[in-house]
């Protein structure tokens, strides 16, 4: 009997079609697309990259003529482990009602055109970043080629001290080195993505912004205290470039107080595009106008900042600080007020701006710019030792997550010895394996 006669009926379900393609057409890896319509056929097959499978599937839908409304007009994209990454119902209007987007269950409405534009923009941004990592260039239409090169040299030279002192990140510099028109396209895309994810929770919202901007723009739905922001606004507070470009005085960037981070950054949804471009222009001016040779921390400060701690040491420092504020007496609280100390500011300093947190209704809130967060209720623990261990574990988990995020990777690596993060991750994985055995 021929092998083809043993094929399961593909129209029955996604699993059957996947099995047919996987076992009988020579594919053994990649991303699988399953599409179904009532008025046409779209190939179900494996693709080598996620970008290719997503773009091809959407393009095929776009090329089809008008089709009737039917719940069977949908597509599903999964990886080789059968994890669904995108799943959406396609409407006659070319709108897509997603139930899974970027691997996360959600309710999100987009359009074929918008999704294809995102892919095109992200591809262009990635190409631009790859081309500018060694020698950043800023293309401005009004400048000659020699003037543009001179401007790029100044930007690159002046940016280094900001990078060394953990004021700006490489992602910030990549953004500032985009051509004007590319920056405008990115700003518009960020605006649209924020609007489309307006009803999403903070983690999904923040990840969507990070994904669409390739980590170059950081926007959240929380205040610096960790409290949710009003529904009509977003917060740029966690974007270091926004804070540096909008602080009251550029001298505050170098006095060691970290007060330059205390910028509200509260922006209405309708003003996000303008805020991104304002950050772009002011950030460039900040670098271009910086006097050379003066913006360096003292040798002692630099030595301190370059001393990397282990993950356990950073976790212990943050845990002790949280416990101190949580259990402080009225006299101690008054003393902190006199000194101008706050838990929020101390957490920011101890984590190099990676962890944001505070006390909300006597609960401990901790979060990182990528959107991941946790809330710890002290009343659930029978002893301070149990509470202390939980805080330390949550802090370590957040720092591990931040170490692999494009948004915070540089900040973590300048504070924590990455080998200790690797050891923590491997140790945790082994513990899970032993528990499962």
Short mmCIF file of N, CA and C in Angstrom, two decimals, residues 285-347:
data_model
loop_
_atom_site.label_atom_id
_atom_site.label_comp_id
_atom_site.label_asym_id
_atom_site.label_seq_id
_atom_site.Cartn_x
_atom_site.Cartn_y
_atom_site.Cartn_z
N UNK A 285 20.07 66.06 20.93
CA UNK A 285 20.63 67.33 21.37
C UNK A 285 21.43 67.17 22.67
N UNK A 286 20.96 66.29 23.54
CA UNK A 286 21.68 66.04 24.80
C UNK A 286 23.09 65.55 24.51
N UNK A 287 23.22 64.63 23.56
CA UNK A 287 24.55 64.10 23.22
C UNK A 287 25.38 65.11 22.44
N UNK A 288 24.75 65.80 21.50
CA UNK A 288 25.50 66.74 20.66
C UNK A 288 25.99 67.95 21.44
N UNK A 289 25.24 68.35 22.47
CA UNK A 289 25.59 69.56 23.23
C UNK A 289 26.41 69.27 24.48
N UNK A 290 26.71 68.00 24.74
CA UNK A 290 27.44 67.66 25.96
C UNK A 290 28.88 68.12 25.87
N UNK A 291 29.35 68.90 26.86
CA UNK A 291 30.77 69.28 26.88
C UNK A 291 31.61 68.03 27.07
N UNK A 292 32.67 67.88 26.32
CA UNK A 292 33.51 66.68 26.41
C UNK A 292 34.47 66.78 27.59
N UNK A 293 34.78 65.63 28.16
CA UNK A 293 35.81 65.55 29.19
C UNK A 293 35.35 65.95 30.57
N UNK A 294 34.09 66.29 30.79
CA UNK A 294 33.66 66.75 32.10
C UNK A 294 32.66 65.81 32.75
N UNK A 295 32.00 65.00 31.97
CA UNK A 295 30.94 64.18 32.51
C UNK A 295 31.42 62.78 32.87
N UNK A 296 32.32 62.73 33.83
CA UNK A 296 32.78 61.45 34.33
C UNK A 296 32.63 61.42 35.84
N UNK A 297 32.20 60.27 36.37
CA UNK A 297 32.17 60.14 37.82
C UNK A 297 33.61 60.09 38.32
N UNK A 298 33.80 60.34 39.59
CA UNK A 298 35.14 60.30 40.15
C UNK A 298 35.67 58.88 40.06
N UNK A 299 37.00 58.75 40.21
CA UNK A 299 37.62 57.43 40.14
C UNK A 299 37.04 56.50 41.18
N UNK A 300 36.79 57.05 42.38
CA UNK A 300 36.24 56.23 43.45
C UNK A 300 34.84 55.75 43.10
N UNK A 301 34.01 56.65 42.56
CA UNK A 301 32.66 56.28 42.18
C UNK A 301 32.67 55.25 41.07
N UNK A 302 33.55 55.44 40.08
CA UNK A 302 33.62 54.51 38.95
C UNK A 302 34.05 53.14 39.43
N UNK A 303 35.02 53.12 40.36
CA UNK A 303 35.48 51.84 40.87
C UNK A 303 34.36 51.10 41.58
N UNK A 304 33.55 51.85 42.35
CA UNK A 304 32.43 51.24 43.06
C UNK A 304 31.42 50.70 42.08
N UNK A 305 31.12 51.51 41.03
CA UNK A 305 30.10 51.10 40.08
C UNK A 305 30.53 49.90 39.26
N UNK A 306 31.89 49.70 39.13
CA UNK A 306 32.38 48.61 38.31
C UNK A 306 32.55 47.31 39.10
N UNK A 307 32.35 47.38 40.43
CA UNK A 307 32.45 46.19 41.24
C UNK A 307 31.15 45.39 41.12
N UNK A 308 31.21 44.29 40.41
CA UNK A 308 30.00 43.51 40.19
C UNK A 308 29.74 42.58 41.38
N UNK A 309 28.49 42.46 41.74
CA UNK A 309 28.08 41.64 42.86
C UNK A 309 27.50 40.33 42.35
N UNK A 310 27.43 39.36 43.22
CA UNK A 310 26.77 38.11 42.86
C UNK A 310 25.26 38.32 42.92
N UNK A 311 24.53 37.42 42.28
CA UNK A 311 23.07 37.51 42.30
C UNK A 311 22.55 37.41 43.72
N UNK A 312 23.14 36.55 44.53
CA UNK A 312 22.68 36.39 45.91
C UNK A 312 22.94 37.65 46.73
N UNK A 313 24.05 38.34 46.44
CA UNK A 313 24.36 39.58 47.18
C UNK A 313 23.36 40.68 46.84
N UNK A 314 23.05 40.84 45.57
CA UNK A 314 22.07 41.86 45.17
C UNK A 314 20.71 41.53 45.75
N UNK A 315 20.32 40.27 45.69
CA UNK A 315 19.03 39.85 46.25
C UNK A 315 18.97 40.10 47.75
N UNK A 316 20.09 39.81 48.44
CA UNK A 316 20.13 40.02 49.88
C UNK A 316 20.04 41.50 50.23
N UNK A 317 20.72 42.35 49.46
CA UNK A 317 20.68 43.79 49.72
C UNK A 317 19.26 44.34 49.54
N UNK A 318 18.61 43.91 48.47
CA UNK A 318 17.26 44.39 48.20
C UNK A 318 16.28 43.85 49.24
N UNK A 319 16.46 42.58 49.61
CA UNK A 319 15.58 41.96 50.61
C UNK A 319 15.68 42.68 51.95
N UNK A 320 16.89 42.96 52.39
CA UNK A 320 17.08 43.66 53.67
C UNK A 320 16.47 45.05 53.63
N UNK A 321 16.59 45.72 52.49
CA UNK A 321 16.02 47.06 52.35
C UNK A 321 14.50 47.02 52.43
N UNK A 322 13.89 46.08 51.74
CA UNK A 322 12.43 45.94 51.78
C UNK A 322 11.97 45.63 53.20
N UNK A 323 12.64 44.71 53.86
CA UNK A 323 12.26 44.34 55.23
C UNK A 323 12.42 45.52 56.19
N UNK A 324 13.44 46.33 55.97
CA UNK A 324 13.64 47.50 56.84
C UNK A 324 12.48 48.47 56.73
N UNK A 325 12.07 48.78 55.51
CA UNK A 325 10.94 49.69 55.34
C UNK A 325 9.63 49.07 55.82
N UNK A 326 9.50 47.77 55.64
CA UNK A 326 8.27 47.09 56.03
C UNK A 326 8.11 47.05 57.55
N UNK A 327 9.20 46.87 58.26
CA UNK A 327 9.15 46.71 59.72
C UNK A 327 9.66 47.95 60.48
N UNK A 328 9.83 49.06 59.80
CA UNK A 328 10.43 50.22 60.48
C UNK A 328 9.46 50.85 61.49
N UNK A 329 10.04 51.40 62.56
CA UNK A 329 9.27 52.07 63.61
C UNK A 329 8.90 53.48 63.15
N UNK A 330 7.96 54.14 63.84
CA UNK A 330 7.62 55.52 63.48
C UNK A 330 8.84 56.44 63.49
N UNK A 331 9.75 56.25 64.46
CA UNK A 331 10.95 57.09 64.53
C UNK A 331 11.84 56.86 63.31
N UNK A 332 11.99 55.59 62.92
CA UNK A 332 12.82 55.28 61.77
C UNK A 332 12.19 55.84 60.49
N UNK A 333 10.87 55.74 60.39
CA UNK A 333 10.17 56.27 59.23
C UNK A 333 10.35 57.78 59.14
N UNK A 334 10.31 58.46 60.30
CA UNK A 334 10.53 59.91 60.33
C UNK A 334 11.95 60.24 59.91
N UNK A 335 12.89 59.41 60.35
CA UNK A 335 14.29 59.62 59.99
C UNK A 335 14.47 59.49 58.47
N UNK A 336 13.84 58.48 57.88
CA UNK A 336 13.93 58.31 56.42
C UNK A 336 13.36 59.54 55.71
N UNK A 337 12.27 60.08 56.25
CA UNK A 337 11.64 61.25 55.63
C UNK A 337 12.57 62.45 55.68
N UNK A 338 13.24 62.63 56.82
CA UNK A 338 14.19 63.74 56.96
C UNK A 338 15.32 63.62 55.95
N UNK A 339 15.81 62.41 55.78
CA UNK A 339 16.93 62.16 54.88
C UNK A 339 16.50 62.14 53.40
N UNK A 340 15.20 62.14 53.18
CA UNK A 340 14.71 62.08 51.80
C UNK A 340 14.80 60.70 51.19
N UNK A 341 14.88 59.68 52.05
CA UNK A 341 14.97 58.30 51.55
C UNK A 341 13.58 57.72 51.33
N UNK A 342 13.45 56.94 50.28
CA UNK A 342 12.21 56.21 50.00
C UNK A 342 12.56 54.81 49.55
N UNK A 343 11.64 53.88 49.75
CA UNK A 343 11.89 52.52 49.30
C UNK A 343 12.03 52.47 47.79
N UNK A 344 11.20 53.25 47.09
CA UNK A 344 11.26 53.27 45.63
C UNK A 344 12.65 53.67 45.13
N UNK A 345 13.19 54.75 45.72
CA UNK A 345 14.50 55.24 45.29
C UNK A 345 15.62 54.26 45.66
N UNK A 346 15.51 53.66 46.84
CA UNK A 346 16.54 52.70 47.26
C UNK A 346 16.55 51.45 46.38
N UNK A 347 15.36 50.98 46.02
CA UNK A 347 15.28 49.82 45.14
C UNK A 347 15.90 50.13 43.78
#
